[in-house]
Amino acid sequence: MQAALDELDARGIVWELEVRSAHRTPDAVSEYAKSARARGLKVLICGAGLAAALPGAVAAHTELPVIGVPLRSSMSVLDGLDALLSIVQMPPGIPVATVGVDNAKNAAVLAARILAPCTPPS
């Protein structure tokens, strides 16, 4: 996910980083997503591997755009494809934009493009 942070920094976009698990701390994930708009966030980027439930769990609790980054895991039998498929297969009404496996930089570029209409020209 470091590539996303580097890209956001290069573009002068302020970010916050939290580590949450949809399976281990579901209540914390829900609260984070529900309170994101009130904290001034406009787009959420979620990296997840294996079952990759985090982006969908976050999207279920916010109206903000969510971008999922499927991550490779040493435990994955499909080298990240399992995470990719989990993130793109969201039910109707719970959209999650998805970038390529381990492609956090593209998630930041997409977030910047989503934010561009909201950002006054410099």
Coordinates of C-alpha atoms in Angstrom, one line a residue, residues 6-122:
D6 CA 3.7 7.9 -2.1
E7 CA 1.4 8.8 -5.0
L8 CA -1.0 10.7 -2.8
D9 CA 1.9 12.6 -1.3
A10 CA 3.3 13.4 -4.7
R11 CA -0.1 14.9 -5.6
G12 CA -0.4 16.8 -2.4
I13 CA -3.5 14.9 -1.3
V14 CA -3.9 14.5 2.5
W15 CA -4.5 11.0 3.7
E16 CA -5.0 8.9 6.8
L17 CA -3.9 5.3 7.3
E18 CA -5.7 2.8 9.5
V19 CA -5.3 -0.9 9.8
R20 CA -8.5 -2.8 10.2
S21 CA -9.8 -6.3 9.5
A22 CA -13.3 -7.1 8.3
H23 CA -13.0 -10.5 10.0
R24 CA -11.1 -9.7 13.2
T25 CA -12.5 -6.3 14.0
P26 CA -15.8 -5.9 12.1
D27 CA -17.3 -3.4 14.5
A28 CA -14.2 -1.1 14.2
V29 CA -14.4 -1.4 10.4
S30 CA -18.1 -0.5 10.5
E31 CA -17.5 2.5 12.7
Y32 CA -14.6 3.7 10.6
A33 CA -16.6 3.6 7.4
K34 CA -19.7 5.2 9.0
S35 CA -17.7 8.1 10.4
A36 CA -15.4 8.7 7.4
R37 CA -17.4 11.5 5.8
A38 CA -17.7 13.3 9.1
R39 CA -13.9 13.2 9.4
G40 CA -13.6 14.9 6.0
L41 CA -12.7 11.9 3.9
K42 CA -13.9 11.7 0.4
V43 CA -12.6 8.4 -1.0
L44 CA -11.5 5.3 0.8
I45 CA -8.8 2.9 -0.5
C46 CA -8.8 -0.6 1.1
G47 CA -6.1 -3.1 0.5
A48 CA -7.1 -6.7 1.2
G49 CA -5.8 -10.2 0.5
L50 CA -7.2 -13.8 0.5
A51 CA -11.0 -13.5 1.0
A52 CA -10.6 -9.7 0.6
A53 CA -13.7 -8.8 2.6
L54 CA -12.5 -5.4 3.7
P55 CA -13.4 -3.2 0.7
G56 CA -16.9 -4.7 0.5
A57 CA -17.5 -4.4 4.3
V58 CA -16.4 -0.7 4.1
A59 CA -18.6 0.0 1.1
A60 CA -21.6 -1.5 2.9
H61 CA -21.2 1.2 5.6
T62 CA -20.6 4.3 3.6
E63 CA -21.8 6.3 0.6
L64 CA -18.2 7.4 -0.2
P65 CA -16.4 5.9 -3.1
V66 CA -14.4 2.8 -2.2
I67 CA -11.4 1.5 -4.1
G68 CA -10.2 -2.0 -3.5
V69 CA -6.7 -3.1 -3.9
P70 CA -6.3 -6.9 -4.1
L71 CA -3.1 -8.0 -2.4
R72 CA -1.0 -11.1 -2.9
S73 CA -0.5 -13.2 0.2
S74 CA 1.9 -16.0 1.0
M75 CA -1.2 -18.0 2.0
S76 CA -3.0 -17.5 -1.3
V77 CA -3.3 -20.5 -3.6
L78 CA -4.2 -18.2 -6.5
D79 CA -1.4 -15.5 -6.1
G80 CA -3.8 -12.7 -5.5
L81 CA -6.5 -13.7 -8.0
D82 CA -8.7 -14.9 -5.1
A83 CA -8.6 -11.4 -3.6
L84 CA -9.3 -9.8 -7.0
L85 CA -12.3 -11.9 -7.6
S86 CA -13.6 -11.3 -4.0
I87 CA -13.4 -7.5 -4.4
V88 CA -15.0 -7.3 -7.9
Q89 CA -17.9 -9.6 -7.1
M90 CA -19.9 -7.1 -4.9
P91 CA -23.6 -7.4 -4.7
P92 CA -25.8 -4.8 -6.5
G93 CA -25.9 -1.5 -4.5
I94 CA -22.5 -2.1 -2.9
P95 CA -20.0 -0.9 -5.6
V96 CA -16.3 -1.2 -5.1
A97 CA -13.9 0.1 -7.8
T98 CA -11.1 -2.4 -8.2
V99 CA -7.5 -2.0 -9.4
G100 CA -5.0 -4.7 -10.4
V101 CA -3.4 -7.1 -7.9
D102 CA -0.8 -5.2 -5.8
N103 CA -1.5 -2.0 -7.8
A104 CA -2.0 0.5 -4.9
K105 CA -0.5 3.3 -7.1
N106 CA -3.4 3.0 -9.5
A107 CA -5.8 3.2 -6.5
A108 CA -4.3 6.5 -5.6
V109 CA -4.4 7.8 -9.2
L110 CA -8.1 6.8 -9.4
A111 CA -8.8 8.5 -6.0
A112 CA -7.1 11.7 -7.3
R113 CA -9.3 11.6 -10.5
I114 CA -12.4 11.1 -8.3
L115 CA -11.4 14.1 -6.2
A116 CA -10.4 16.3 -9.2
P117 CA -13.9 17.8 -9.8
C118 CA -14.0 18.7 -6.1
T119 CA -10.6 20.4 -6.0
P120 CA -10.3 24.1 -7.0
P121 CA -7.6 24.8 -9.5
S122 CA -4.4 26.1 -8.1

